[in-house]
JSON list of C-alpha atoms in Angstrom, two decimals:
[
{"chain": "A", "resi": 282, "resn": "MET", "atom": "CA", "xyz": [-9.69, -6.87, -17.26]},
{"chain": "A", "resi": 283, "resn": "VAL", "atom": "CA", "xyz": [-11.55, -3.85, -15.87]},
{"chain": "A", "resi": 284, "resn": "GLY", "atom": "CA", "xyz": [-10.75, -5.02, -12.36]},
{"chain": "A", "resi": 285, "resn": "ASN", "atom": "CA", "xyz": [-7.06, -5.21, -13.22]},
{"chain": "A", "resi": 286, "resn": "VAL", "atom": "CA", "xyz": [-6.96, -1.53, -14.16]},
{"chain": "A", "resi": 287, "resn": "MET", "atom": "CA", "xyz": [-8.69, -0.54, -10.94]},
{"chain": "A", "resi": 288, "resn": "LYS", "atom": "CA", "xyz": [-6.26, -2.71, -8.92]},
{"chain": "A", "resi": 289, "resn": "ASN", "atom": "CA", "xyz": [-3.37, -0.44, -9.91]},
{"chain": "A", "resi": 290, "resn": "SER", "atom": "CA", "xyz": [-5.30, 2.69, -8.85]},
{"chain": "A", "resi": 291, "resn": "SER", "atom": "CA", "xyz": [-4.58, 2.27, -5.14]},
{"chain": "A", "resi": 292, "resn": "LYS", "atom": "CA", "xyz": [-0.78, 2.14, -5.44]},
{"chain": "A", "resi": 293, "resn": "LEU", "atom": "CA", "xyz": [-0.73, 5.22, -7.69]},
{"chain": "A", "resi": 294, "resn": "TYR", "atom": "CA", "xyz": [-2.70, 7.51, -5.32]},
{"chain": "A", "resi": 295, "resn": "LEU", "atom": "CA", "xyz": [-5.07, 8.89, -7.95]},
{"chain": "A", "resi": 296, "resn": "GLU", "atom": "CA", "xyz": [-6.68, 12.29, -7.50]},
{"chain": "A", "resi": 297, "resn": "SER", "atom": "CA", "xyz": [-9.29, 13.85, -9.75]},
{"chain": "A", "resi": 298, "resn": "PHE", "atom": "CA", "xyz": [-9.72, 17.46, -10.73]},
{"chain": "A", "resi": 299, "resn": "SER", "atom": "CA", "xyz": [-12.85, 18.38, -12.58]},
{"chain": "A", "resi": 300, "resn": "GLY", "atom": "CA", "xyz": [-14.05, 20.92, -15.03]},
{"chain": "A", "resi": 301, "resn": "GLU", "atom": "CA", "xyz": [-17.25, 21.01, -17.02]},
{"chain": "A", "resi": 302, "resn": "LYS", "atom": "CA", "xyz": [-19.02, 17.64, -17.05]},
{"chain": "A", "resi": 303, "resn": "THR", "atom": "CA", "xyz": [-19.77, 15.59, -20.15]},
{"chain": "A", "resi": 304, "resn": "GLU", "atom": "CA", "xyz": [-20.72, 12.01, -20.91]},
{"chain": "A", "resi": 305, "resn": "ILE", "atom": "CA", "xyz": [-18.27, 9.63, -22.54]},
{"chain": "A", "resi": 306, "resn": "GLU", "atom": "CA", "xyz": [-20.71, 9.03, -25.39]},
{"chain": "A", "resi": 307, "resn": "GLU", "atom": "CA", "xyz": [-20.40, 12.72, -26.30]},
{"chain": "A", "resi": 308, "resn": "ILE", "atom": "CA", "xyz": [-16.73, 12.29, -27.15]},
{"chain": "A", "resi": 309, "resn": "ASP", "atom": "CA", "xyz": [-16.20, 11.77, -30.89]},
{"chain": "A", "resi": 310, "resn": "PHE", "atom": "CA", "xyz": [-13.31, 9.34, -30.40]},
{"chain": "A", "resi": 311, "resn": "SER", "atom": "CA", "xyz": [-14.83, 7.23, -27.62]},
{"chain": "A", "resi": 312, "resn": "ASN", "atom": "CA", "xyz": [-14.74, 4.22, -29.96]},
{"chain": "A", "resi": 313, "resn": "VAL", "atom": "CA", "xyz": [-10.92, 4.35, -29.72]},
{"chain": "A", "resi": 314, "resn": "LEU", "atom": "CA", "xyz": [-10.96, 4.06, -25.93]},
{"chain": "A", "resi": 315, "resn": "SER", "atom": "CA", "xyz": [-11.09, 0.60, -24.37]},
{"chain": "A", "resi": 316, "resn": "SER", "atom": "CA", "xyz": [-13.86, -0.40, -21.96]},
{"chain": "A", "resi": 317, "resn": "GLU", "atom": "CA", "xyz": [-11.29, -0.35, -19.11]},
{"chain": "A", "resi": 318, "resn": "HIS", "atom": "CA", "xyz": [-10.28, 3.21, -19.96]},
{"chain": "A", "resi": 319, "resn": "LYS", "atom": "CA", "xyz": [-13.93, 4.32, -20.16]},
{"chain": "A", "resi": 320, "resn": "LYS", "atom": "CA", "xyz": [-14.66, 2.75, -16.78]},
{"chain": "A", "resi": 321, "resn": "LEU", "atom": "CA", "xyz": [-11.71, 4.59, -15.21]},
{"chain": "A", "resi": 322, "resn": "LEU", "atom": "CA", "xyz": [-12.92, 7.89, -16.73]},
{"chain": "A", "resi": 323, "resn": "ARG", "atom": "CA", "xyz": [-16.46, 7.36, -15.43]},
{"chain": "A", "resi": 324, "resn": "GLU", "atom": "CA", "xyz": [-15.20, 6.62, -11.92]},
{"chain": "A", "resi": 325, "resn": "HIS", "atom": "CA", "xyz": [-13.21, 9.85, -11.70]},
{"chain": "A", "resi": 326, "resn": "ASP", "atom": "CA", "xyz": [-14.66, 13.32, -11.78]},
{"chain": "A", "resi": 327, "resn": "GLY", "atom": "CA", "xyz": [-12.48, 14.83, -14.49]},
{"chain": "A", "resi": 328, "resn": "ALA", "atom": "CA", "xyz": [-8.81, 14.47, -15.27]},
{"chain": "A", "resi": 329, "resn": "ILE", "atom": "CA", "xyz": [-6.61, 12.23, -13.13]},
{"chain": "A", "resi": 330, "resn": "THR", "atom": "CA", "xyz": [-3.35, 13.24, -11.53]},
{"chain": "A", "resi": 331, "resn": "PHE", "atom": "CA", "xyz": [-0.97, 11.19, -9.40]},
{"chain": "A", "resi": 332, "resn": "THR", "atom": "CA", "xyz": [-0.22, 12.61, -5.94]},
{"chain": "A", "resi": 333, "resn": "ASN", "atom": "CA", "xyz": [3.29, 11.19, -5.85]},
{"chain": "A", "resi": 334, "resn": "GLY", "atom": "CA", "xyz": [3.77, 11.15, -9.60]},
{"chain": "A", "resi": 335, "resn": "ALA", "atom": "CA", "xyz": [3.73, 8.19, -11.94]},
{"chain": "A", "resi": 336, "resn": "ARG", "atom": "CA", "xyz": [6.22, 6.76, -14.36]},
{"chain": "A", "resi": 337, "resn": "PHE", "atom": "CA", "xyz": [6.37, 4.14, -17.07]},
{"chain": "A", "resi": 338, "resn": "LYS", "atom": "CA", "xyz": [9.39, 2.08, -18.09]},
{"chain": "A", "resi": 339, "resn": "ILE", "atom": "CA", "xyz": [9.98, 1.91, -21.84]},
{"chain": "A", "resi": 340, "resn": "LYS", "atom": "CA", "xyz": [11.28, -1.59, -22.47]},
{"chain": "A", "resi": 341, "resn": "ARG", "atom": "CA", "xyz": [12.40, -1.11, -26.07]},
{"chain": "A", "resi": 342, "resn": "ASN", "atom": "CA", "xyz": [15.74, 0.37, -27.12]},
{"chain": "A", "resi": 343, "resn": "LYS", "atom": "CA", "xyz": [14.11, 3.37, -28.83]},
{"chain": "A", "resi": 344, "resn": "ARG", "atom": "CA", "xyz": [13.52, 5.92, -26.05]},
{"chain": "A", "resi": 345, "resn": "PRO", "atom": "CA", "xyz": [12.92, 9.68, -25.94]},
{"chain": "A", "resi": 346, "resn": "GLN", "atom": "CA", "xyz": [15.68, 11.96, -24.67]},
{"chain": "A", "resi": 347, "resn": "VAL", "atom": "CA", "xyz": [13.58, 12.73, -21.60]},
{"chain": "A", "resi": 348, "resn": "SER", "atom": "CA", "xyz": [13.75, 9.15, -20.31]},
{"chain": "A", "resi": 349, "resn": "ASP", "atom": "CA", "xyz": [16.24, 8.37, -17.59]},
{"chain": "A", "resi": 350, "resn": "SER", "atom": "CA", "xyz": [19.09, 5.90, -18.09]},
{"chain": "A", "resi": 351, "resn": "ASP", "atom": "CA", "xyz": [16.81, 2.99, -17.14]},
{"chain": "A", "resi": 352, "resn": "GLY", "atom": "CA", "xyz": [14.10, 4.01, -19.63]},
{"chain": "A", "resi": 353, "resn": "TRP", "atom": "CA", "xyz": [11.58, 5.58, -17.21]},
{"chain": "A", "resi": 354, "resn": "VAL", "atom": "CA", "xyz": [9.38, 8.45, -18.43]},
{"chain": "A", "resi": 355, "resn": "SER", "atom": "CA", "xyz": [7.01, 10.55, -16.33]},
{"chain": "A", "resi": 356, "resn": "VAL", "atom": "CA", "xyz": [3.25, 10.45, -16.70]},
{"chain": "A", "resi": 357, "resn": "ASP", "atom": "CA", "xyz": [1.79, 13.46, -14.91]},
{"chain": "A", "resi": 358, "resn": "PHE", "atom": "CA", "xyz": [-1.92, 13.20, -15.65]},
{"chain": "A", "resi": 359, "resn": "LEU", "atom": "CA", "xyz": [-4.58, 11.43, -17.67]},
{"chain": "A", "resi": 360, "resn": "PHE", "atom": "CA", "xyz": [-7.12, 13.65, -19.39]},
{"chain": "A", "resi": 361, "resn": "GLY", "atom": "CA", "xyz": [-10.73, 13.22, -18.32]},
{"chain": "A", "resi": 362, "resn": "LEU", "atom": "CA", "xyz": [-14.25, 13.87, -19.45]},
{"chain": "A", "resi": 363, "resn": "GLY", "atom": "CA", "xyz": [-15.44, 17.43, -19.96]},
{"chain": "A", "resi": 364, "resn": "THR", "atom": "CA", "xyz": [-14.53, 20.29, -22.24]},
{"chain": "A", "resi": 365, "resn": "ASP", "atom": "CA", "xyz": [-11.96, 22.19, -20.16]},
{"chain": "A", "resi": 366, "resn": "THR", "atom": "CA", "xyz": [-8.21, 22.25, -20.87]},
{"chain": "A", "resi": 367, "resn": "ASN", "atom": "CA", "xyz": [-7.69, 19.03, -18.91]},
{"chain": "A", "resi": 368, "resn": "SER", "atom": "CA", "xyz": [-10.18, 17.07, -20.99]},
{"chain": "A", "resi": 369, "resn": "LEU", "atom": "CA", "xyz": [-9.82, 14.52, -23.75]},
{"chain": "A", "resi": 370, "resn": "SER", "atom": "CA", "xyz": [-12.06, 16.67, -25.95]},
{"chain": "A", "resi": 371, "resn": "PHE", "atom": "CA", "xyz": [-10.05, 19.89, -25.61]},
{"chain": "A", "resi": 372, "resn": "ASN", "atom": "CA", "xyz": [-6.66, 18.25, -26.08]},
{"chain": "A", "resi": 373, "resn": "ASN", "atom": "CA", "xyz": [-7.72, 16.24, -29.11]},
{"chain": "A", "resi": 374, "resn": "MET", "atom": "CA", "xyz": [-9.46, 19.17, -30.80]},
{"chain": "A", "resi": 375, "resn": "ASN", "atom": "CA", "xyz": [-6.31, 21.27, -30.34]},
{"chain": "A", "resi": 376, "resn": "LYS", "atom": "CA", "xyz": [-3.61, 18.69, -31.00]},
{"chain": "A", "resi": 377, "resn": "PRO", "atom": "CA", "xyz": [-0.67, 19.18, -33.38]},
{"chain": "A", "resi": 378, "resn": "GLU", "atom": "CA", "xyz": [-1.21, 18.09, -37.00]},
{"chain": "A", "resi": 379, "resn": "GLU", "atom": "CA", "xyz": [1.36, 15.31, -36.76]},
{"chain": "A", "resi": 380, "resn": "LEU", "atom": "CA", "xyz": [-0.85, 13.58, -34.18]},
{"chain": "A", "resi": 381, "resn": "GLU", "atom": "CA", "xyz": [-3.87, 13.09, -36.45]},
{"chain": "A", "resi": 382, "resn": "ASP", "atom": "CA", "xyz": [-3.58, 9.27, -36.25]},
{"chain": "A", "resi": 383, "resn": "VAL", "atom": "CA", "xyz": [-3.64, 9.13, -32.45]},
{"chain": "A", "resi": 384, "resn": "THR", "atom": "CA", "xyz": [-5.92, 10.07, -29.58]},
{"chain": "A", "resi": 385, "resn": "ILE", "atom": "CA", "xyz": [-4.20, 12.01, -26.80]},
{"chain": "A", "resi": 386, "resn": "ILE", "atom": "CA", "xyz": [-5.07, 10.50, -23.39]},
{"chain": "A", "resi": 387, "resn": "GLY", "atom": "CA", "xyz": [-2.51, 12.02, -21.02]},
{"chain": "A", "resi": 388, "resn": "GLY", "atom": "CA", "xyz": [0.22, 14.53, -20.56]},
{"chain": "A", "resi": 389, "resn": "VAL", "atom": "CA", "xyz": [3.57, 15.35, -19.11]},
{"chain": "A", "resi": 390, "resn": "GLN", "atom": "CA", "xyz": [4.44, 18.78, -17.71]},
{"chain": "A", "resi": 391, "resn": "SER", "atom": "CA", "xyz": [7.18, 19.15, -20.32]},
{"chain": "A", "resi": 392, "resn": "GLY", "atom": "CA", "xyz": [4.52, 19.30, -23.06]},
{"chain": "A", "resi": 393, "resn": "ASP", "atom": "CA", "xyz": [4.79, 15.68, -24.21]},
{"chain": "A", "resi": 394, "resn": "PHE", "atom": "CA", "xyz": [1.69, 13.48, -24.53]},
{"chain": "A", "resi": 395, "resn": "ILE", "atom": "CA", "xyz": [0.57, 9.93, -23.89]},
{"chain": "A", "resi": 396, "resn": "CYS", "atom": "CA", "xyz": [-1.40, 8.76, -26.96]},
{"chain": "A", "resi": 397, "resn": "ILE", "atom": "CA", "xyz": [-3.39, 5.81, -28.25]},
{"chain": "A", "resi": 398, "resn": "LYS", "atom": "CA", "xyz": [-3.03, 4.81, -31.91]},
{"chain": "A", "resi": 399, "resn": "ASN", "atom": "CA", "xyz": [-6.47, 5.08, -33.50]},
{"chain": "A", "resi": 400, "resn": "ASP", "atom": "CA", "xyz": [-6.02, 1.99, -35.68]},
{"chain": "A", "resi": 401, "resn": "ASN", "atom": "CA", "xyz": [-4.81, -0.57, -33.11]},
{"chain": "A", "resi": 402, "resn": "GLY", "atom": "CA", "xyz": [-5.16, 0.81, -29.56]},
{"chain": "A", "resi": 403, "resn": "SER", "atom": "CA", "xyz": [-1.42, 0.70, -28.79]},
{"chain": "A", "resi": 404, "resn": "VAL", "atom": "CA", "xyz": [-0.16, 3.33, -26.34]},
{"chain": "A", "resi": 405, "resn": "TYR", "atom": "CA", "xyz": [2.72, 5.67, -27.25]},
{"chain": "A", "resi": 406, "resn": "TYR", "atom": "CA", "xyz": [4.73, 8.49, -25.70]},
{"chain": "A", "resi": 407, "resn": "TRP", "atom": "CA", "xyz": [4.94, 11.56, -27.96]},
{"chain": "A", "resi": 408, "resn": "TYR", "atom": "CA", "xyz": [8.14, 13.58, -27.54]},
{"chain": "A", "resi": 409, "resn": "HIS", "atom": "CA", "xyz": [7.23, 17.07, -28.76]},
{"chain": "A", "resi": 410, "resn": "GLU", "atom": "CA", "xyz": [10.81, 18.30, -29.25]},
{"chain": "A", "resi": 411, "resn": "SER", "atom": "CA", "xyz": [11.79, 15.62, -31.74]},
{"chain": "A", "resi": 412, "resn": "PHE", "atom": "CA", "xyz": [13.50, 16.94, -34.86]},
{"chain": "A", "resi": 413, "resn": "ASN", "atom": "CA", "xyz": [12.00, 14.23, -37.01]},
{"chain": "A", "resi": 414, "resn": "GLU", "atom": "CA", "xyz": [8.30, 13.36, -37.02]},
{"chain": "A", "resi": 415, "resn": "ASP", "atom": "CA", "xyz": [9.15, 9.67, -37.52]},
{"chain": "A", "resi": 416, "resn": "GLU", "atom": "CA", "xyz": [11.21, 9.74, -34.31]},
{"chain": "A", "resi": 417, "resn": "SER", "atom": "CA", "xyz": [8.64, 11.43, -32.08]},
{"chain": "A", "resi": 418, "resn": "LEU", "atom": "CA", "xyz": [6.43, 8.46, -31.08]},
{"chain": "A", "resi": 419, "resn": "PHE", "atom": "CA", "xyz": [7.76, 5.84, -28.65]},
{"chain": "A", "resi": 420, "resn": "TYR", "atom": "CA", "xyz": [5.93, 2.57, -28.08]},
{"chain": "A", "resi": 421, "resn": "LEU", "atom": "CA", "xyz": [4.78, 1.96, -24.49]},
{"chain": "A", "resi": 422, "resn": "SER", "atom": "CA", "xyz": [2.26, -0.89, -24.54]},
{"chain": "A", "resi": 423, "resn": "LYS", "atom": "CA", "xyz": [-0.17, -2.92, -26.62]},
{"chain": "A", "resi": 424, "resn": "ASP", "atom": "CA", "xyz": [-3.24, -1.32, -24.98]},
{"chain": "A", "resi": 425, "resn": "PHE", "atom": "CA", "xyz": [-4.49, 0.96, -22.19]},
{"chain": "A", "resi": 426, "resn": "SER", "atom": "CA", "xyz": [-4.83, -1.83, -19.61]},
{"chain": "A", "resi": 427, "resn": "GLU", "atom": "CA", "xyz": [-1.22, -2.92, -20.05]},
{"chain": "A", "resi": 428, "resn": "PHE", "atom": "CA", "xyz": [-0.10, 0.73, -19.91]},
{"chain": "A", "resi": 429, "resn": "PHE", "atom": "CA", "xyz": [-2.06, 1.55, -16.75]},
{"chain": "A", "resi": 430, "resn": "ASN", "atom": "CA", "xyz": [-1.09, -1.67, -14.99]},
{"chain": "A", "resi": 431, "resn": "ASN", "atom": "CA", "xyz": [2.59, -0.96, -15.63]},
{"chain": "A", "resi": 432, "resn": "LEU", "atom": "CA", "xyz": [2.52, 2.59, -14.29]},
{"chain": "A", "resi": 433, "resn": "GLU", "atom": "CA", "xyz": [4.63, 2.86, -11.15]},
{"chain": "A", "resi": 434, "resn": "PRO", "atom": "CA", "xyz": [4.52, 5.54, -8.49]},
{"chain": "A", "resi": 435, "resn": "ASP", "atom": "CA", "xyz": [7.58, 7.76, -8.37]},
{"chain": "A", "resi": 436, "resn": "GLU", "atom": "CA", "xyz": [9.74, 7.41, -5.33]},
{"chain": "A", "resi": 437, "resn": "LYS", "atom": "CA", "xyz": [8.31, 8.32, -1.96]},
{"chain": "A", "resi": 438, "resn": "LEU", "atom": "CA", "xyz": [7.16, 11.91, -1.65]},
{"chain": "A", "resi": 439, "resn": "ASP", "atom": "CA", "xyz": [9.38, 14.45, 0.00]},
{"chain": "A", "resi": 440, "resn": "PRO", "atom": "CA", "xyz": [7.87, 14.94, 3.51]},
{"chain": "A", "resi": 441, "resn": "GLU", "atom": "CA", "xyz": [7.37, 18.68, 2.89]},
{"chain": "A", "resi": 442, "resn": "VAL", "atom": "CA", "xyz": [5.56, 18.04, -0.40]},
{"chain": "A", "resi": 443, "resn": "GLU", "atom": "CA", "xyz": [3.49, 15.32, 1.25]},
{"chain": "A", "resi": 444, "resn": "LYS", "atom": "CA", "xyz": [2.29, 17.78, 3.91]},
{"chain": "A", "resi": 445, "resn": "ARG", "atom": "CA", "xyz": [1.18, 20.24, 1.22]},
{"chain": "A", "resi": 446, "resn": "VAL", "atom": "CA", "xyz": [-0.65, 17.75, -1.01]},
{"chain": "A", "resi": 447, "resn": "LYS", "atom": "CA", "xyz": [-2.49, 15.86, 1.73]},
{"chain": "A", "resi": 448, "resn": "GLY", "atom": "CA", "xyz": [-4.89, 18.78, 2.13]},
{"chain": "A", "resi": 449, "resn": "ILE", "atom": "CA", "xyz": [-5.45, 19.31, -1.60]},
{"chain": "A", "resi": 450, "resn": "VAL", "atom": "CA", "xyz": [-8.77, 17.92, -2.75]},
{"chain": "A", "resi": 451, "resn": "LYS", "atom": "CA", "xyz": [-8.83, 19.44, -6.22]},
{"chain": "A", "resi": 452, "resn": "CYS", "atom": "CA", "xyz": [-6.96, 22.08, -8.15]},
{"chain": "A", "resi": 453, "resn": "ASP", "atom": "CA", "xyz": [-7.30, 24.10, -11.33]},
{"chain": "A", "resi": 454, "resn": "LEU", "atom": "CA", "xyz": [-4.58, 23.32, -13.85]},
{"chain": "A", "resi": 455, "resn": "GLY", "atom": "CA", "xyz": [-5.87, 25.77, -16.44]},
{"chain": "A", "resi": 456, "resn": "PHE", "atom": "CA", "xyz": [-2.39, 27.25, -16.68]},
{"chain": "A", "resi": 457, "resn": "LEU", "atom": "CA", "xyz": [-1.35, 24.12, -18.64]},
{"chain": "A", "resi": 458, "resn": "LYS", "atom": "CA", "xyz": [-3.11, 25.43, -21.74]},
{"chain": "A", "resi": 459, "resn": "ASN", "atom": "CA", "xyz": [-0.39, 28.07, -22.05]},
{"chain": "A", "resi": 460, "resn": "LEU", "atom": "CA", "xyz": [2.47, 25.53, -22.12]}
]
C-alpha cells in the first residue's frame, strides 16, 4: 500500500517546504498516522504543497458550502514534520477545541482543515465556518491511502503562473499562522 501512495505523488507535482526538523517518533499523535502517511512525511522535507493545486471529490451528499457543484474541495497542503507553523505538531497543539477527536493533517487557504479521526483513521474535511459543530466535518475517505490516491491535480496551470512557480524551490508560508 505504501507504493500506491507514492504512485499518486508524480501526477500531483509535490513540492516540500521545510522548517525546523523533527523525527516522526517525536510527534505525540504518530500512532494515529498510517505507515503510508509516515513514509510520505519522511520522504519530504517538511510540509507538502501541490504546484498546480490538488482537489478531492466528496462522493456523499453531505458537502461543505465551499465545494463546487460536482463536490470537489481544494486541498492546498499537507502538514509535515517539524515545529513551525506548517507542521503537524504546531497545528495540532493550536487546533480549535471542537477538533479534539481528530488529528489535523492538512489545510486549505480558506482556513479549513483536512483531519484524521483519532479512533478509526477516517479522513474528513473540516469546514471552519459551519454554524453547527455537528455539521462541520465532512467524510472524505476510510483512510489516508484512499484519500491521497483520490487527490486530483487542479486543471492545468495558467502559463503565467507556471513560469513563476517553476523556479520556486521552497517558500516560507509563515503568514498562514495569522489566518
